[in-house]
mmCIF file of C-alpha atoms in Angstrom:
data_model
loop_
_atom_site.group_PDB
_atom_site.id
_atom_site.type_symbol
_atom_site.label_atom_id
_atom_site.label_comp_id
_atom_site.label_asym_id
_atom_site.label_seq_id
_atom_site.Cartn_x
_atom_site.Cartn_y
_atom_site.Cartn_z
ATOM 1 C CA UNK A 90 -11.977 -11.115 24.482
ATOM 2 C CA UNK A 91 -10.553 -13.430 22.010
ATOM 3 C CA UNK A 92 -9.508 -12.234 18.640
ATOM 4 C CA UNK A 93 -10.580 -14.974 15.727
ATOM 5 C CA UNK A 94 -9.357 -14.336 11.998
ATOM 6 C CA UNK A 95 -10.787 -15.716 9.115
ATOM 7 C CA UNK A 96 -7.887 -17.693 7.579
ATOM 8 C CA UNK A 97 -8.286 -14.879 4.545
ATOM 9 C CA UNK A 98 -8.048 -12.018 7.225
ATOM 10 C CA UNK A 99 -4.906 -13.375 8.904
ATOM 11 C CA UNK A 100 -3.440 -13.807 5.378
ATOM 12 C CA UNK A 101 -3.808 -10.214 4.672
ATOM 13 C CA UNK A 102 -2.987 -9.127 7.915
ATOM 14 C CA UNK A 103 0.674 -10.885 7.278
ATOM 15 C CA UNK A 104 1.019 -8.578 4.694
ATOM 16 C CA UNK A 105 0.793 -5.397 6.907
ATOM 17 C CA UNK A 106 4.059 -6.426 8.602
ATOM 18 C CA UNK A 107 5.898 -5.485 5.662
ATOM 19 C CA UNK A 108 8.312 -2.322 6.839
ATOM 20 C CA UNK A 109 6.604 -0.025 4.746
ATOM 21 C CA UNK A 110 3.120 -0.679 5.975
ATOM 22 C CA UNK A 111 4.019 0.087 9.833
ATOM 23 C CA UNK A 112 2.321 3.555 9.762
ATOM 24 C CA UNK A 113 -1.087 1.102 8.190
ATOM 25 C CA UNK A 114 -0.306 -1.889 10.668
ATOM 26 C CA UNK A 115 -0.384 0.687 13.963
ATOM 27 C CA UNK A 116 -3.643 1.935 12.740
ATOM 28 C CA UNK A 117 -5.087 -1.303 12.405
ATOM 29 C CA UNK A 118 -3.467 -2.511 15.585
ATOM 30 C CA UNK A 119 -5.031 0.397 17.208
ATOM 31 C CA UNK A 120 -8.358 -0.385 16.148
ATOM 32 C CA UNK A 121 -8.591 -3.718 17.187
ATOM 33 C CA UNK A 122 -6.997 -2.238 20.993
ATOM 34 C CA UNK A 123 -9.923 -0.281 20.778
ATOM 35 C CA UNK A 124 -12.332 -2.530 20.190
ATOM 36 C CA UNK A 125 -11.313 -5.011 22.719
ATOM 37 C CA UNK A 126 -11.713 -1.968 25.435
ATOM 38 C CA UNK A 127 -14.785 -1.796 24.461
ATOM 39 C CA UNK A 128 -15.637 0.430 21.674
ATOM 40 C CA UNK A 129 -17.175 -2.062 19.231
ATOM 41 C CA UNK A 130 -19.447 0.193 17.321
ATOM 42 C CA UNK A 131 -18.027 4.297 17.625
ATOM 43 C CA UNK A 132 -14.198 5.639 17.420
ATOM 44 C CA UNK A 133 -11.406 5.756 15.373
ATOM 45 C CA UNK A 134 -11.685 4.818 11.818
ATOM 46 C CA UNK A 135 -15.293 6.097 11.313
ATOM 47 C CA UNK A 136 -16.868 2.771 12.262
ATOM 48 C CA UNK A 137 -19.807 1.948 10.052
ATOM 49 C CA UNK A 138 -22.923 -0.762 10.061
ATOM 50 C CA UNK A 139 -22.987 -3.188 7.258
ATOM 51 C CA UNK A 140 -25.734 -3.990 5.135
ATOM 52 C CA UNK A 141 -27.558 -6.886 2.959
ATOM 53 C CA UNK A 142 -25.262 -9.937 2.872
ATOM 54 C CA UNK A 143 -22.604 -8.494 5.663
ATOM 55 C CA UNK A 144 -25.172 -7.190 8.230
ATOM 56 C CA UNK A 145 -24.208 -7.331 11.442
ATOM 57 C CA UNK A 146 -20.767 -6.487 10.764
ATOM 58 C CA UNK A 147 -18.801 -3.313 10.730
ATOM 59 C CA UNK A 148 -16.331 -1.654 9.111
ATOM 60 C CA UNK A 149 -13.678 0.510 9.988
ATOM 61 C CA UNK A 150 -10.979 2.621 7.475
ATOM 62 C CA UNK A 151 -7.362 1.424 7.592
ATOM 63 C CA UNK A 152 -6.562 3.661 4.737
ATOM 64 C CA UNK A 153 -8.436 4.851 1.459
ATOM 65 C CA UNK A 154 -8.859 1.555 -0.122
ATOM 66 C CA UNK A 155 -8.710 -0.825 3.086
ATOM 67 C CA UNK A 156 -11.425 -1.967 5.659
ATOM 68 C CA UNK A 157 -11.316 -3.503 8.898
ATOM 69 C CA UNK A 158 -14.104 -5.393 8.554
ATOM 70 C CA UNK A 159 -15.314 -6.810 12.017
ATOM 71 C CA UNK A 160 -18.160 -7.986 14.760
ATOM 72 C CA UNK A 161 -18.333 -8.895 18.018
ATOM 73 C CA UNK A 162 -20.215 -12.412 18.823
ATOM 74 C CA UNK A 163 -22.722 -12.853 21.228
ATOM 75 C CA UNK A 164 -19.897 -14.329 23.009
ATOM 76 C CA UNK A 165 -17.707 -11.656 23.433
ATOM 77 C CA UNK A 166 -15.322 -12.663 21.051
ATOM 78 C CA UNK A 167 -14.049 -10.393 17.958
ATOM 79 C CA UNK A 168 -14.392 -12.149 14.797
ATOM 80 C CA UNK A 169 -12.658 -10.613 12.006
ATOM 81 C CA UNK A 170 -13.287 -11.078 8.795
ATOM 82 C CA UNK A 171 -10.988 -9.044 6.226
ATOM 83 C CA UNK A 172 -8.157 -6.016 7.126
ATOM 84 C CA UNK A 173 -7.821 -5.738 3.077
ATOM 85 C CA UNK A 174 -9.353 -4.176 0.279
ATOM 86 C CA UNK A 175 -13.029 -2.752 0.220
ATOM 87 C CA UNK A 176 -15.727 -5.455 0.848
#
């Protein structure tokens, strides 16, 4: 499974490589683990359906105020879309 970040995603995930972040970044890291193994939809992070504009994507929580927001294509591959902020 490939991993493809939207250029805005990959921004903010940069940002959770800052040394205070680590406890955030192995969260996230661990989400995205566990959705290449094959958990797309249930797991950690009380994965959620979107609706209206974002359906067909999901979200996970990071923390209080940040979402992994995510899919997986009918390819295979794991598109993400945002790992910042609350869409």
């Amino acid at each position: 499974m490939r991993i493809i970040w939207s250029a805005d995603a990959w921004e903010e995930y940069q940002e959770w490589l800052e040394p205070q972040r680590k406890k955030d970044l192995k969260k996230l890291n661990g989400f995205i683990k566990e959705i290449r193994r094959g958990s797309f939809y249930e797991g950690l992070g009380d994965p959620e359906p979107l609706k209206y504009e974002l359906e067909g994507w999901y979200s996970r929580r990071i923390t209080l105020a940040d979402r992994l927001v995510y899919r997986v294509s009918d390819a295979g591959d794991l598109e993400i879309a945002q790992c910042r902020g609350h869409y």
